[in-house]
Short mmCIF file of C-alpha atoms in Angstrom, two decimals:
data_model
loop_
_atom_site.label_atom_id
_atom_site.label_comp_id
_atom_site.label_asym_id
_atom_site.label_seq_id
_atom_site.Cartn_x
_atom_site.Cartn_y
_atom_site.Cartn_z
CA MET S 1242 9.18 61.01 -0.75
CA SER S 1243 6.96 63.42 -2.65
CA THR S 1244 3.37 62.54 -3.35
CA SER S 1245 4.07 62.18 -7.05
CA ASN S 1246 7.09 59.90 -6.45
CA TYR S 1247 5.04 57.78 -4.01
CA LEU S 1248 2.24 57.42 -6.54
CA MET S 1249 4.76 56.49 -9.25
CA ALA S 1250 6.39 53.83 -7.00
CA THR S 1251 2.99 52.40 -6.15
CA TYR S 1252 2.01 52.35 -9.81
CA LEU S 1253 5.23 50.55 -10.82
CA GLN S 1254 4.93 47.97 -8.06
CA THR S 1255 3.44 44.65 -9.23
CA PRO S 1256 0.40 43.24 -7.40
CA LEU S 1257 2.59 40.40 -6.06
CA GLU S 1258 5.18 42.83 -4.72
CA GLY S 1259 2.43 44.82 -3.07
CA TRP S 1260 1.08 41.69 -1.46
CA GLN S 1261 4.56 40.71 -0.26
CA ASP S 1262 4.96 44.07 1.47
CA ALA S 1263 1.58 43.67 3.14
CA TYR S 1264 2.39 40.10 4.15
CA ARG S 1265 5.69 41.06 5.78
CA ALA S 1266 3.93 43.71 7.84
CA THR S 1267 2.39 40.97 10.02
CA PRO S 1268 4.83 38.74 11.97
CA GLU S 1269 4.44 35.03 11.32
CA ARG S 1270 3.13 32.93 14.17
CA ASP S 1271 5.53 30.45 15.73
CA ALA S 1272 4.79 27.41 13.57
CA LEU S 1273 6.53 24.84 11.40
CA PHE S 1274 5.63 25.81 7.85
CA THR S 1275 6.73 22.58 6.23
CA THR S 1276 5.01 19.48 4.97
CA LEU S 1277 4.95 16.39 7.17
CA SER S 1278 8.00 15.28 5.16
CA GLY S 1279 9.88 18.43 6.13
CA GLU S 1280 9.60 20.25 2.80
CA PRO S 1281 9.35 24.04 3.24
CA ILE S 1282 6.07 25.65 2.15
CA ARG S 1283 6.03 29.15 0.73
CA PRO S 1284 3.33 31.52 2.00
CA LEU S 1285 1.75 31.88 -1.46
CA TYR S 1286 1.69 30.07 -4.78
CA THR S 1287 0.61 31.74 -8.01
CA GLU S 1288 0.13 30.98 -11.70
CA ARG S 1289 3.91 31.13 -12.08
CA ASP S 1290 4.07 27.80 -10.21
CA LEU S 1291 1.92 25.95 -12.72
CA PRO S 1292 3.56 23.41 -15.04
CA SER S 1293 2.77 23.26 -18.73
CA GLN S 1294 -0.65 22.00 -19.76
CA GLY S 1295 1.05 18.96 -21.28
CA ASP S 1296 2.36 17.93 -17.86
CA ILE S 1297 -1.11 18.19 -16.32
CA GLY S 1298 -3.15 16.74 -19.19
CA LEU S 1299 -6.74 15.59 -18.95
CA PRO S 1300 -8.29 12.71 -16.99
CA GLY S 1301 -7.83 9.40 -18.76
CA GLN S 1302 -5.17 10.82 -21.06
CA TYR S 1303 -1.38 10.63 -20.94
CA PRO S 1304 0.37 11.44 -18.63
CA PHE S 1305 -2.66 10.75 -16.35
CA THR S 1306 -1.80 13.40 -13.77
CA ARG S 1307 -5.52 14.07 -13.34
CA GLY S 1308 -6.65 10.45 -13.13
CA VAL S 1309 -6.50 7.16 -15.01
CA TYR S 1310 -10.07 7.19 -16.33
CA PRO S 1311 -11.89 9.90 -18.31
CA SER S 1312 -15.00 9.82 -16.11
CA MET S 1313 -13.36 8.92 -12.77
CA TYR S 1314 -15.95 8.93 -9.96
CA ARG S 1315 -18.75 10.33 -12.14
CA GLY S 1316 -18.70 6.94 -13.85
CA ARG S 1317 -17.88 4.65 -10.95
CA LEU S 1318 -16.91 5.16 -7.31
CA TRP S 1319 -13.77 3.65 -5.88
CA THR S 1320 -13.93 0.14 -4.41
CA MET S 1321 -14.59 0.39 -0.68
CA ARG S 1322 -12.53 -2.16 1.22
CA GLN S 1323 -12.00 -2.83 4.90
CA PHE S 1324 -9.03 -4.88 6.04
CA ALA S 1325 -10.41 -7.90 7.90
CA GLY S 1326 -8.93 -10.94 9.51
CA PHE S 1327 -8.60 -12.39 13.00
CA GLY S 1328 -8.70 -15.72 14.75
CA THR S 1329 -9.58 -18.68 12.57
CA ALA S 1330 -11.08 -18.76 9.11
CA GLU S 1331 -14.61 -19.15 10.55
CA GLU S 1332 -14.45 -15.90 12.53
CA THR S 1333 -13.04 -13.94 9.60
CA ASN S 1334 -15.65 -15.38 7.24
CA GLU S 1335 -18.31 -13.96 9.59
CA ARG S 1336 -16.63 -10.52 9.47
CA PHE S 1337 -16.45 -10.70 5.66
CA ARG S 1338 -20.18 -11.39 5.47
CA TYR S 1339 -20.85 -8.54 7.91
CA LEU S 1340 -18.89 -6.09 5.77
CA LEU S 1341 -20.55 -7.19 2.54
CA ASP S 1342 -23.97 -6.83 4.17
CA HIS S 1343 -23.07 -3.24 5.18
CA GLY S 1344 -22.14 -2.05 1.71
CA GLN S 1345 -18.49 -3.00 1.29
CA THR S 1346 -17.69 -3.75 -2.36
CA GLY S 1347 -14.46 -5.74 -2.07
CA LEU S 1348 -12.77 -7.99 0.47
CA SER S 1349 -9.32 -7.29 1.90
CA THR S 1350 -7.67 -10.08 3.86
CA ALA S 1351 -5.28 -9.63 6.78
CA PHE S 1352 -3.22 -12.69 7.68
CA ASP S 1353 -1.71 -13.39 11.08
CA MET S 1354 2.03 -13.11 11.72
CA PRO S 1355 2.79 -16.86 11.47
CA SER S 1356 1.09 -16.99 8.06
CA LEU S 1357 3.02 -13.90 6.91
CA MET S 1358 6.30 -15.49 8.01
CA GLY S 1359 5.56 -18.89 6.46
CA HIS S 1360 5.01 -20.78 9.74
CA ASP S 1361 2.15 -23.17 10.43
CA SER S 1362 0.05 -22.51 13.52
CA ASP S 1363 1.59 -25.50 15.31
CA HIS S 1364 5.15 -24.28 14.75
CA PRO S 1365 6.96 -23.36 18.02
CA ARG S 1366 7.61 -19.82 16.77
CA SER S 1367 3.87 -19.28 16.25
CA LEU S 1368 3.08 -19.58 19.95
CA GLY S 1369 0.99 -16.64 21.15
CA GLU S 1370 0.60 -15.12 17.68
CA VAL S 1371 -1.97 -17.37 16.01
CA GLY S 1372 -4.95 -15.31 14.85
CA ARG S 1373 -3.80 -12.24 16.79
CA GLU S 1374 -3.39 -9.62 14.07
CA GLY S 1375 -5.03 -11.40 11.18
CA VAL S 1376 -6.50 -14.71 10.14
CA ALA S 1377 -4.54 -17.96 10.40
CA VAL S 1378 -4.41 -19.79 7.05
CA ASP S 1379 -2.31 -22.95 7.09
CA THR S 1380 -3.94 -25.14 4.47
CA LEU S 1381 -6.33 -25.34 1.55
CA ASP S 1382 -9.06 -26.24 4.05
CA ASP S 1383 -8.59 -22.90 5.82
CA MET S 1384 -8.81 -21.01 2.53
CA GLU S 1385 -12.04 -22.79 1.61
CA THR S 1386 -13.53 -21.97 5.01
CA LEU S 1387 -12.35 -18.34 4.80
CA PHE S 1388 -14.38 -17.68 1.66
CA GLY S 1389 -17.21 -20.16 2.28
CA GLY S 1390 -20.54 -18.95 0.91
CA ILE S 1391 -18.92 -16.05 -0.97
CA ASP S 1392 -19.01 -16.05 -4.77
CA LEU S 1393 -15.36 -15.58 -5.68
CA GLY S 1394 -16.31 -15.10 -9.31
CA ALA S 1395 -18.36 -12.01 -8.38
CA VAL S 1396 -16.36 -10.28 -5.62
CA THR S 1397 -12.80 -9.00 -5.86
CA VAL S 1398 -10.42 -10.09 -3.13
CA SER S 1399 -7.23 -8.46 -1.90
CA MET S 1400 -4.74 -10.52 0.11
CA THR S 1401 -2.00 -8.78 2.06
CA ILE S 1402 0.82 -11.29 2.15
CA ASN S 1403 4.27 -11.10 0.60
CA ALA S 1404 7.05 -13.66 1.12
CA PRO S 1405 4.72 -16.71 0.86
CA ALA S 1406 2.29 -14.97 -1.53
CA ALA S 1407 2.69 -17.55 -4.31
CA ILE S 1408 1.73 -20.31 -1.86
CA MET S 1409 -1.33 -18.41 -0.63
CA LEU S 1410 -2.35 -17.71 -4.24
CA ALA S 1411 -2.12 -21.44 -4.95
CA PHE S 1412 -4.44 -22.15 -2.00
CA TYR S 1413 -6.87 -19.50 -3.28
CA VAL S 1414 -6.90 -20.76 -6.87
CA VAL S 1415 -7.50 -24.36 -5.78
CA ALA S 1416 -10.21 -23.32 -3.30
CA ALA S 1417 -12.06 -21.53 -6.11
CA GLU S 1418 -11.42 -24.44 -8.47
CA ARG S 1419 -13.10 -26.83 -6.01
CA ASN S 1420 -16.16 -24.56 -6.09
CA GLY S 1421 -16.34 -24.60 -9.89
CA ILE S 1422 -14.70 -21.19 -10.44
CA PRO S 1423 -11.72 -21.36 -12.82
CA ALA S 1424 -8.64 -19.20 -12.31
CA HIS S 1425 -9.41 -16.94 -15.27
CA ARG S 1426 -12.61 -15.71 -13.55
CA LEU S 1427 -10.90 -14.65 -10.32
CA GLY S 1428 -10.45 -10.92 -9.81
CA GLY S 1429 -8.41 -9.16 -7.18
CA THR S 1430 -4.91 -8.54 -5.92
CA ILE S 1431 -2.23 -10.25 -3.89
CA GLN S 1432 0.40 -7.92 -2.45
CA ALA S 1433 3.54 -10.02 -3.05
CA ASP S 1434 5.83 -6.97 -3.01
CA ILE S 1435 8.96 -8.67 -1.76
CA LEU S 1436 11.46 -5.80 -2.09
CA LYS S 1437 9.30 -3.72 0.24
CA GLU S 1438 9.67 -6.43 2.88
CA TYR S 1439 13.45 -6.10 3.00
CA ILE S 1440 13.13 -2.30 2.95
CA ALA S 1441 10.41 -1.77 5.54
CA GLN S 1442 8.08 -4.49 6.79
CA LYS S 1443 10.68 -7.17 7.58
CA GLU S 1444 8.55 -10.26 6.91
CA TRP S 1445 10.57 -12.65 4.77
CA CYS S 1446 11.17 -16.35 4.22
CA PHE S 1447 14.01 -16.52 1.69
CA PRO S 1448 17.10 -14.60 0.57
CA ILE S 1449 16.45 -11.68 -1.79
CA ASP S 1450 17.42 -13.26 -5.12
CA PRO S 1451 15.29 -16.45 -4.87
CA ALA S 1452 12.44 -14.39 -3.40
CA MET S 1453 12.58 -12.23 -6.53
CA ARG S 1454 12.55 -15.39 -8.65
CA LEU S 1455 9.42 -16.67 -6.86
CA LEU S 1456 7.64 -13.38 -7.49
CA GLY S 1457 8.66 -13.50 -11.14
CA ASP S 1458 7.23 -17.02 -11.44
CA MET S 1459 3.90 -15.84 -10.02
CA ILE S 1460 3.73 -12.80 -12.31
CA GLU S 1461 4.57 -14.91 -15.35
CA TRP S 1462 2.01 -17.61 -14.51
CA SER S 1463 -0.73 -15.11 -13.65
CA SER S 1464 -0.22 -13.20 -16.89
CA ARG S 1465 -1.18 -16.38 -18.76
CA GLU S 1466 -3.77 -17.94 -16.47
CA MET S 1467 -5.46 -15.11 -14.50
CA PRO S 1468 -6.24 -12.15 -16.78
CA ARG S 1469 -8.36 -10.42 -14.08
CA TRP S 1470 -5.78 -10.85 -11.34
CA HIS S 1471 -3.17 -8.35 -10.14
CA PRO S 1472 -0.22 -10.58 -9.15
CA VAL S 1473 1.67 -7.87 -7.27
CA SER S 1474 0.53 -4.76 -5.43
CA ILE S 1475 3.62 -2.60 -5.30
CA SER S 1476 3.38 -1.16 -1.86
CA GLY S 1477 4.51 2.19 -0.58
CA TYR S 1478 2.18 1.85 2.39
CA HIS S 1479 4.61 -0.01 4.63
CA ILE S 1480 7.54 2.14 3.49
CA ARG S 1481 5.61 5.17 4.75
CA GLU S 1482 4.55 3.39 7.94
CA ALA S 1483 8.24 2.71 8.62
CA GLY S 1484 8.81 6.47 8.73
CA SER S 1485 9.66 7.53 5.19
CA THR S 1486 8.88 10.90 3.69
CA ALA S 1487 6.32 11.24 0.92
CA ALA S 1488 9.13 11.56 -1.64
CA GLN S 1489 10.80 8.40 -0.34
CA GLU S 1490 7.52 6.48 -0.43
CA LEU S 1491 7.00 7.65 -4.00
CA ALA S 1492 10.54 6.95 -5.20
CA PHE S 1493 11.19 3.60 -3.53
CA THR S 1494 7.76 2.24 -4.42
CA LEU S 1495 8.03 3.19 -8.08
CA LYS S 1496 11.59 1.89 -8.30
CA ASP S 1497 10.45 -1.42 -6.82
CA GLY S 1498 7.74 -1.58 -9.48
CA LEU S 1499 10.13 -0.73 -12.31
CA THR S 1500 12.48 -3.44 -11.04
CA TYR S 1501 9.67 -6.00 -11.32
CA VAL S 1502 8.99 -4.77 -14.85
CA GLU S 1503 12.64 -5.23 -15.77
CA GLN S 1504 12.67 -8.74 -14.30
CA ALA S 1505 9.61 -9.79 -16.30
CA ILE S 1506 11.05 -8.37 -19.52
CA GLU S 1507 14.31 -10.26 -18.88
CA ARG S 1508 12.21 -13.45 -18.65
CA GLY S 1509 11.03 -12.81 -22.19
CA LEU S 1510 7.58 -11.41 -21.37
CA ASP S 1511 6.25 -8.59 -23.48
CA VAL S 1512 5.67 -5.58 -21.24
CA ASP S 1513 2.13 -5.18 -22.52
CA ASP S 1514 1.31 -8.77 -21.53
CA PHE S 1515 1.73 -8.10 -17.81
CA ALA S 1516 1.98 -4.35 -17.09
CA PRO S 1517 -1.81 -3.73 -17.24
CA ARG S 1518 -2.19 -6.06 -14.22
CA LEU S 1519 0.38 -4.37 -12.02
CA SER S 1520 -1.22 -2.35 -9.23
CA PHE S 1521 0.00 -0.12 -6.43
CA PHE S 1522 -0.78 0.46 -2.78
CA PHE S 1523 -0.11 3.85 -1.20
CA ASN S 1524 -0.41 5.40 2.22
CA ALA S 1525 -2.69 8.37 2.92
CA GLN S 1526 -0.93 10.36 5.61
CA ILE S 1527 -2.32 13.37 7.44
CA ASP S 1528 -0.60 16.08 5.34
CA PHE S 1529 -3.56 16.62 3.03
CA PHE S 1530 -2.06 18.43 0.03
CA GLU S 1531 1.25 16.58 0.04
CA GLU S 1532 -0.57 13.27 -0.25
CA ILE S 1533 -2.73 14.45 -3.15
CA ALA S 1534 0.36 15.71 -4.96
CA LYS S 1535 2.12 12.39 -4.32
CA TYR S 1536 -0.58 10.41 -6.11
CA ARG S 1537 -0.58 12.80 -9.06
CA ALA S 1538 3.21 12.59 -9.40
CA ALA S 1539 3.11 8.79 -9.14
CA ARG S 1540 0.71 8.45 -12.08
CA ARG S 1541 2.76 10.78 -14.23
CA ILE S 1542 6.11 9.10 -13.53
CA TRP S 1543 4.73 5.60 -14.08
CA ALA S 1544 3.11 6.52 -17.39
CA ARG S 1545 6.28 8.19 -18.66
CA GLU S 1546 8.59 5.36 -17.61
CA LEU S 1547 6.39 2.56 -18.97
CA ARG S 1548 5.92 4.32 -22.30
CA GLU S 1549 9.32 5.90 -22.87
CA THR S 1550 11.78 3.69 -20.97
CA TYR S 1551 10.18 0.25 -21.29
CA GLY S 1552 8.42 0.70 -24.62
CA ALA S 1553 4.87 -0.20 -23.57
CA LYS S 1554 2.50 0.48 -26.45
CA ASN S 1555 -0.81 -0.46 -24.83
CA PRO S 1556 -2.23 2.61 -23.05
CA LYS S 1557 -3.49 0.29 -20.29
CA SER S 1558 0.16 -0.46 -19.46
CA TRP S 1559 0.72 3.23 -18.73
CA LEU S 1560 -2.07 3.44 -16.15
CA MET S 1561 -1.12 3.43 -12.50
CA ARG S 1562 -4.11 2.02 -10.65
CA PHE S 1563 -3.72 2.04 -6.91
CA HIS S 1564 -5.32 1.17 -3.60
CA THR S 1565 -5.02 3.59 -0.69
CA GLN S 1566 -5.11 2.96 3.04
CA THR S 1567 -5.23 5.69 5.65
CA ALA S 1568 -2.13 5.92 7.81
CA GLY S 1569 -2.00 3.49 10.69
CA VAL S 1570 0.99 5.31 12.13
CA SER S 1571 -1.06 8.51 12.41
CA LEU S 1572 -3.52 6.86 14.80
CA THR S 1573 -3.01 7.62 18.48
CA ALA S 1574 -3.81 5.55 21.55
CA GLN S 1575 -4.50 8.84 23.36
CA GLN S 1576 -7.98 10.24 22.70
CA PRO S 1577 -8.68 7.54 20.09
CA LEU S 1578 -11.95 9.11 18.90
CA ASN S 1579 -9.79 11.84 17.34
CA ASN S 1580 -8.67 9.14 14.92
CA ILE S 1581 -12.08 9.29 13.21
CA VAL S 1582 -11.23 12.85 12.14
CA ARG S 1583 -7.71 11.94 11.05
CA THR S 1584 -8.99 9.00 9.01
CA ALA S 1585 -11.68 11.11 7.31
CA ILE S 1586 -9.11 13.73 6.23
CA GLU S 1587 -6.71 11.07 4.98
CA ALA S 1588 -9.47 9.25 3.11
CA LEU S 1589 -10.54 12.51 1.47
CA ALA S 1590 -6.95 13.03 0.29
CA GLY S 1591 -7.00 9.57 -1.27
CA VAL S 1592 -10.23 10.35 -3.09
CA LEU S 1593 -9.09 13.77 -4.30
CA GLY S 1594 -5.85 12.10 -5.39
CA GLY S 1595 -7.81 9.69 -7.60
CA THR S 1596 -7.54 6.31 -5.86
CA GLN S 1597 -9.29 3.26 -7.35
CA SER S 1598 -9.73 1.50 -4.01
CA LEU S 1599 -9.75 2.71 -0.42
CA HIS S 1600 -9.44 1.29 3.08
CA THR S 1601 -10.22 3.49 6.06
CA ASN S 1602 -8.61 2.55 9.36
CA SER S 1603 -10.79 2.17 12.43
CA TYR S 1604 -10.39 4.58 15.31
CA ASP S 1605 -9.40 1.88 17.81
CA GLU S 1606 -6.60 0.26 15.78
CA ALA S 1607 -3.85 1.90 17.83
CA LEU S 1608 -5.11 -0.29 20.69
CA ALA S 1609 -6.23 -3.56 19.11
CA LEU S 1610 -7.91 -5.13 16.11
CA PRO S 1611 -11.06 -3.10 15.39
CA THR S 1612 -14.45 -3.78 16.88
CA GLU S 1613 -17.48 -4.10 14.59
CA GLU S 1614 -18.68 -0.64 15.63
CA ALA S 1615 -15.33 0.91 14.73
CA VAL S 1616 -15.25 -0.90 11.38
CA ARG S 1617 -18.76 0.33 10.59
CA ILE S 1618 -17.79 3.96 11.32
CA ALA S 1619 -14.71 3.57 9.11
CA LEU S 1620 -16.82 2.26 6.24
CA ARG S 1621 -19.46 4.96 6.77
CA THR S 1622 -16.65 7.53 6.48
CA GLN S 1623 -16.06 6.44 2.90
CA GLN S 1624 -19.76 6.42 2.14
CA ILE S 1625 -20.20 9.97 3.48
CA ILE S 1626 -17.30 11.18 1.33
CA ALA S 1627 -18.82 9.43 -1.68
CA HIS S 1628 -22.43 10.55 -1.29
CA GLU S 1629 -22.59 13.69 0.85
CA THR S 1630 -19.54 15.89 0.33
CA GLY S 1631 -19.89 16.65 -3.37
CA VAL S 1632 -16.21 15.93 -4.07
CA THR S 1633 -17.15 13.25 -6.61
CA ASN S 1634 -19.30 15.58 -8.70
CA THR S 1635 -16.42 16.85 -10.82
CA ILE S 1636 -13.20 15.19 -11.90
CA ASP S 1637 -9.95 16.16 -10.16
CA PRO S 1638 -11.35 19.30 -8.47
CA LEU S 1639 -7.86 20.35 -7.31
CA GLY S 1640 -6.37 20.16 -10.79
CA GLY S 1641 -4.72 23.50 -11.63
CA SER S 1642 -4.29 24.48 -7.98
CA TYR S 1643 -1.11 26.52 -7.80
CA PHE S 1644 -0.04 24.80 -4.60
CA VAL S 1645 -0.97 21.24 -5.56
CA GLU S 1646 0.63 21.45 -8.98
CA ALA S 1647 3.84 22.91 -7.50
CA LEU S 1648 3.96 20.13 -4.89
CA THR S 1649 3.39 17.56 -7.63
CA ASP S 1650 6.35 18.87 -9.61
CA ARG S 1651 8.56 18.96 -6.51
CA LEU S 1652 7.78 15.38 -5.52
CA GLU S 1653 8.35 14.22 -9.08
CA ALA S 1654 11.79 15.86 -9.15
CA GLN S 1655 12.72 14.33 -5.79
CA ALA S 1656 11.68 10.88 -7.01
CA TYR S 1657 13.91 11.15 -10.05
CA GLU S 1658 16.82 12.23 -7.88
CA TYR S 1659 16.35 9.05 -5.83
CA PHE S 1660 16.17 7.02 -9.06
CA ARG S 1661 19.56 8.46 -10.03
CA ARG S 1662 21.14 7.56 -6.70
CA ILE S 1663 19.68 4.02 -6.79
CA ASP S 1664 20.93 3.45 -10.34
CA GLU S 1665 24.42 4.51 -9.26
CA LEU S 1666 24.30 1.69 -6.68
CA GLY S 1667 23.45 -0.86 -9.38
CA GLY S 1668 19.66 -0.84 -9.22
CA MET S 1669 17.06 -1.44 -6.53
CA VAL S 1670 18.04 -4.99 -5.59
CA GLN S 1671 21.64 -3.92 -5.00
CA ALA S 1672 20.48 -0.77 -3.18
CA VAL S 1673 18.40 -2.91 -0.81
CA LYS S 1674 21.32 -5.27 -0.22
CA GLN S 1675 23.43 -2.22 0.65
CA ASN S 1676 20.71 -0.90 3.00
CA PHE S 1677 20.37 2.38 1.11
CA PRO S 1678 16.58 2.82 1.31
CA GLN S 1679 16.59 1.42 4.83
CA ARG S 1680 19.04 4.11 5.99
CA GLU S 1681 17.15 6.89 4.24
CA ILE S 1682 13.90 5.86 5.93
CA ALA S 1683 15.54 5.51 9.34
CA ASP S 1684 16.97 9.04 9.08
CA ALA S 1685 13.61 10.51 8.03
CA SER S 1686 11.77 8.68 10.80
CA PHE S 1687 14.22 9.91 13.42
CA GLU S 1688 13.90 13.50 12.22
CA LEU S 1689 10.08 13.45 12.34
CA GLN S 1690 9.97 11.82 15.78
CA THR S 1691 12.41 14.39 17.09
CA GLU S 1692 10.11 17.18 15.91
CA ILE S 1693 7.19 15.53 17.72
CA ASP S 1694 9.17 14.87 20.90
CA GLU S 1695 10.35 18.49 21.01
CA GLY S 1696 6.83 19.80 20.38
CA ARG S 1697 7.71 21.49 17.09
CA ARG S 1698 5.32 19.15 15.24
CA VAL S 1699 1.94 19.12 16.99
CA VAL S 1700 0.06 15.85 17.46
CA VAL S 1701 -3.27 16.65 19.08
CA GLY S 1702 -3.82 14.71 22.29
CA VAL S 1703 -0.20 13.53 22.40
CA ASN S 1704 2.08 16.54 22.80
CA ARG S 1705 -0.61 19.23 22.96
CA TYR S 1706 -4.27 19.41 24.09
CA ARG S 1707 -3.85 16.38 26.31
CA HIS S 1708 -6.61 15.02 28.48
CA ASP S 1709 -5.54 12.80 31.36
CA ASP S 1710 -8.92 11.42 32.48
CA GLU S 1711 -9.82 9.26 29.49
CA ASP S 1712 -12.45 6.56 29.73
CA GLU S 1713 -11.28 3.08 28.84
CA LEU S 1714 -12.32 2.13 25.32
CA PRO S 1715 -13.94 -1.25 24.67
CA ILE S 1716 -11.62 -3.20 22.37
CA LEU S 1717 -11.77 -6.46 20.47
CA ARG S 1718 -10.11 -9.25 22.43
CA ILE S 1719 -9.14 -12.46 20.68
CA ASP S 1720 -10.21 -15.57 22.56
CA PRO S 1721 -7.01 -17.45 23.52
CA ALA S 1722 -8.87 -20.70 22.83
CA LEU S 1723 -8.82 -19.89 19.10
CA GLU S 1724 -5.11 -20.67 18.97
CA SER S 1725 -5.52 -24.22 20.21
CA LYS S 1726 -8.55 -24.58 17.93
CA GLN S 1727 -6.46 -23.61 14.90
CA ILE S 1728 -3.62 -25.88 15.92
CA GLY S 1729 -6.14 -28.70 16.13
CA ARG S 1730 -7.40 -27.85 12.62
CA VAL S 1731 -4.00 -28.02 10.98
CA GLN S 1732 -3.07 -31.22 12.82
CA ALA S 1733 -6.37 -32.80 11.75
CA VAL S 1734 -5.61 -31.99 8.11
CA LYS S 1735 -2.18 -33.56 8.44
CA ALA S 1736 -3.69 -36.71 9.99
CA ARG S 1737 -6.30 -37.36 7.29
CA ARG S 1738 -4.47 -36.45 4.08
CA ASP S 1739 -2.44 -38.78 1.85
CA ALA S 1740 1.04 -38.42 3.33
CA ASP S 1741 2.73 -40.03 0.30
CA ALA S 1742 1.06 -37.56 -2.06
CA VAL S 1743 2.21 -34.64 0.11
CA SER S 1744 5.78 -35.94 0.17
CA ALA S 1745 5.77 -36.30 -3.60
CA THR S 1746 4.55 -32.75 -4.17
CA LEU S 1747 7.11 -31.33 -1.73
CA ALA S 1748 9.87 -33.26 -3.51
CA ALA S 1749 8.65 -31.78 -6.80
CA ILE S 1750 8.87 -28.29 -5.30
CA ARG S 1751 12.49 -28.87 -4.22
CA GLU S 1752 13.38 -30.23 -7.65
CA THR S 1753 11.72 -27.31 -9.46
CA ALA S 1754 13.27 -24.72 -7.14
CA ALA S 1755 16.71 -26.00 -8.14
CA THR S 1756 15.92 -25.37 -11.82
CA GLU S 1757 14.65 -22.34 -13.74
CA ARG S 1758 11.20 -23.83 -14.32
CA ASN S 1759 8.14 -21.93 -13.11
CA LEU S 1760 7.17 -22.99 -9.59
CA MET S 1761 3.46 -22.20 -9.73
CA PRO S 1762 2.34 -25.59 -11.18
CA ALA S 1763 4.24 -27.40 -8.41
CA LEU S 1764 2.74 -25.12 -5.75
CA LEU S 1765 -0.77 -25.78 -7.08
CA GLU S 1766 -0.21 -29.53 -6.88
CA ALA S 1767 1.01 -29.21 -3.30
CA ALA S 1768 -2.12 -27.21 -2.43
CA ARG S 1769 -4.34 -29.90 -3.97
CA ALA S 1770 -2.53 -32.52 -1.87
CA HIS S 1771 -3.21 -30.45 1.29
CA ALA S 1772 0.42 -29.64 2.00
CA THR S 1773 0.61 -26.86 4.57
CA GLU S 1774 2.08 -23.43 4.01
CA GLY S 1775 4.89 -24.14 6.45
CA GLU S 1776 5.81 -27.40 4.76
CA ILE S 1777 6.00 -25.71 1.36
CA VAL S 1778 8.13 -22.87 2.73
CA GLU S 1779 10.50 -25.34 4.38
CA ALA S 1780 10.80 -27.30 1.12
CA LEU S 1781 11.87 -24.11 -0.66
CA GLN S 1782 14.26 -23.21 2.18
CA ASP S 1783 15.91 -26.62 1.75
CA VAL S 1784 17.07 -25.36 -1.65
CA TRP S 1785 17.34 -21.59 -1.19
CA GLY S 1786 18.20 -21.18 2.47
CA SER S 1787 16.87 -18.47 4.79
CA TYR S 1788 17.56 -14.74 5.09
CA THR S 1789 19.46 -12.87 7.78
CA GLU S 1790 19.27 -9.09 7.75
CA THR S 1791 22.47 -7.07 7.91
CA PRO S 1792 22.40 -4.12 10.34
CA VAL S 1793 21.35 -0.79 8.85
CA PHE S 1794 24.06 1.13 10.72
#
């Protein structure tokens, strides 16, 4: 080629084409250039990948891609929560006070497995599990002890329980009532996301249809009686922990939420009477940019659907407010101190994605419930992000990033494709009954684990950079005597209460369950009579039956 022709070719070549030629001159290293979810990542993103300004918007303005509030963290930091619960109510109350004394701004309650499954501590199936992975709450007395000395009118409380959530809410409302705090002053969230249980977490008490009815009763009652309360936290966290991709977490979580909206509207509720109190709960996995994009897409989809599909007119109904927890499944038992780094990165993604509330996992949680030292480091991680990094000084600092905006658009498109497939199956309830989301998650989980097992996806300390001579880490060990102590507590309550009053309230629950009347008033009366959680669950099962899962494959 002549010099003049070479100069002409160079002149006609665009800057991007010139860069592409230079890029191809260097061989790529042997690496997996995909997101954690398996989505391919291009080597470069440019202004051509940006959506329209209308799709991005401004913070606090529709479609809320950049955040739900105009000032975001310049006005107020996110609520810093740490998940706490173990042993009996006394031990967990001590941990709550410890966390509040060290700067935590909200309480997040973990219940033990028997409580999550609707069994009392003295039930045969509770043996060996009482107080092991959360706090045992069997009765109103336990709930009063759990929050003893804490002003429930001043602190917000999150309770992670689903199938028996309405029962636990009744205990909580009556416990506050007995301390002079009416229901309308209580602020916080109860998870209560029952569809997610059948999809991912597998903690249920009743068949799907009556479980949906119970949730609807709680949402309807709370919309009238508890204006500061979020009666359901629509949870993608456990969907992601079960092995889903980011797109699956996004799609299945939002579709669950939209299903609850449809149910409430079918009951005759105005969407603007309850939608402002719906909240969400997302996972923060280790793929930094994919997680940020996921939160941005979630806000945009929710705002559009609530406004355009369900006719919400109140801008507060369009806002997706969400809690974030760093990924438990990303924690490793090998080299557990590495988990501090993982958690910090995941927490930063949650903050840059605009979360309203954040829980940081403790580094030792792959081994046991966290020690106080590990909890303190996890909380300090949030405080360092808030006060030292500078990421809260400006709103949505990654807004307009070519890569982040392109990922946001991609995740949004994938979510809508899942919506289409779910609608073809007859909606989310029917899709769950047909095991559609369960199969999708199982396939994604298998694919990711295969990548890790084959070494194509690096997990530091597990399949690369291993260290065989690790010192044993001190872990929190639950005193086995706490189980017998809790069994004694619940049996003492049963011995001293008015047995006839309990029987009457349980009969009222059975009668109401067989009708279409709201169950919350009957549950509150049973709580006041000191009926146990297990007794109330069994009364409902007398009418509704139990649930048996059908195999996924």
